Coordinates of C-alpha atoms in Angstrom, one line a residue:
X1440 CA 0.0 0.0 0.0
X1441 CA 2.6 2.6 1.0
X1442 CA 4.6 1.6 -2.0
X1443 CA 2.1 2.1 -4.2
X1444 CA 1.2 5.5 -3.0
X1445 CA 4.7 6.4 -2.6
X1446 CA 5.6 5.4 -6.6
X1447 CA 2.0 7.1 -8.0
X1448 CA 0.2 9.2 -5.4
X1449 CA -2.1 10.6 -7.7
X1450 CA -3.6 7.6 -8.8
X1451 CA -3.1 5.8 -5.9
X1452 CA -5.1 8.4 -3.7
X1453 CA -6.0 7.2 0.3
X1454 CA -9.3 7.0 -1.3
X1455 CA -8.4 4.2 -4.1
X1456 CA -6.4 2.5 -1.4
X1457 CA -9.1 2.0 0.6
X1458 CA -11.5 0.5 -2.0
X1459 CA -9.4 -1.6 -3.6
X1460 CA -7.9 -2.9 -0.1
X1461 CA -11.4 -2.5 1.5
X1462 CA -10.5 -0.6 4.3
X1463 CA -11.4 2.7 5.8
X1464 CA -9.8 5.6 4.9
X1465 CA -8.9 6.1 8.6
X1466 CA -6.9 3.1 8.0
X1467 CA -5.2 3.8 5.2
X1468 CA -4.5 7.3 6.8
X1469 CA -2.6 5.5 9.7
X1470 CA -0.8 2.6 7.9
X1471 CA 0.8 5.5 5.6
X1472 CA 1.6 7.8 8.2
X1473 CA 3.3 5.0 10.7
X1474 CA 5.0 3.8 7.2
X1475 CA 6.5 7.2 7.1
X1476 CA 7.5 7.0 10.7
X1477 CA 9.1 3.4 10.3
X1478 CA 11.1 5.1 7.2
X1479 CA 12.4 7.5 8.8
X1480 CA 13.7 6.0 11.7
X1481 CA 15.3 3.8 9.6
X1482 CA 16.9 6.8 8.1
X1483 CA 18.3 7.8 11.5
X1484 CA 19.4 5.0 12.9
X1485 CA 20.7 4.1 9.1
X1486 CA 19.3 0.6 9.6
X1487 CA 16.1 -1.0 9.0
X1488 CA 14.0 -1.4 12.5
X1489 CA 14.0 -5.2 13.6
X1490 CA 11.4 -7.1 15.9
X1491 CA 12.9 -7.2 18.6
X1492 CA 10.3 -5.5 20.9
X1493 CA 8.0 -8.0 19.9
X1494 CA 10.0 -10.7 20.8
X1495 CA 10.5 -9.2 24.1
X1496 CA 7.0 -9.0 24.8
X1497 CA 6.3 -12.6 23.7
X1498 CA 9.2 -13.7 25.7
X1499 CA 6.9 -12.3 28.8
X1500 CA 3.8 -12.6 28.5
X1501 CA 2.9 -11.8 31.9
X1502 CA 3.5 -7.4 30.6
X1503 CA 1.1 -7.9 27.7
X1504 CA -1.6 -5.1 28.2
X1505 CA -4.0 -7.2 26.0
X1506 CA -4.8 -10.6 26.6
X1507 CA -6.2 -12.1 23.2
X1508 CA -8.2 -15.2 23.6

């Protein structure tokens, strides 16, 4: 999605992106701006971020604010 927008952001409009991927606009707002975010950290740090907070947080379940059934 951010690709897409990112090569051709006047075809690919947030509007476009969230019909042909079915999602709200909202979403499509937030995925692209986070995206954004994520690519420029990586700028910063001149590295691409990693997982390893996830992995963390799997590690210990026991700080998970949500519990998922």
């Amino acid at each position: 999605m951010r690709w897409l927008h990112k090569e051709d952001p006047e075809t690919y409009t947030v509007e476009r992106l969230a019909k042909d991927f079915r999602v709200m606009r909202q979403r499509v707002h937030a995925i692209l701006w986070l995206k954004e975010l994520e690519e420029e950290e990586e700028r910063k740090w001149c590295k691409p971020l990693d997982d390893s907070v996830e992995i963390l947080l799997d590690s210990y379940p026991e700080y998970r604010v949500f519990q998922f059934p």
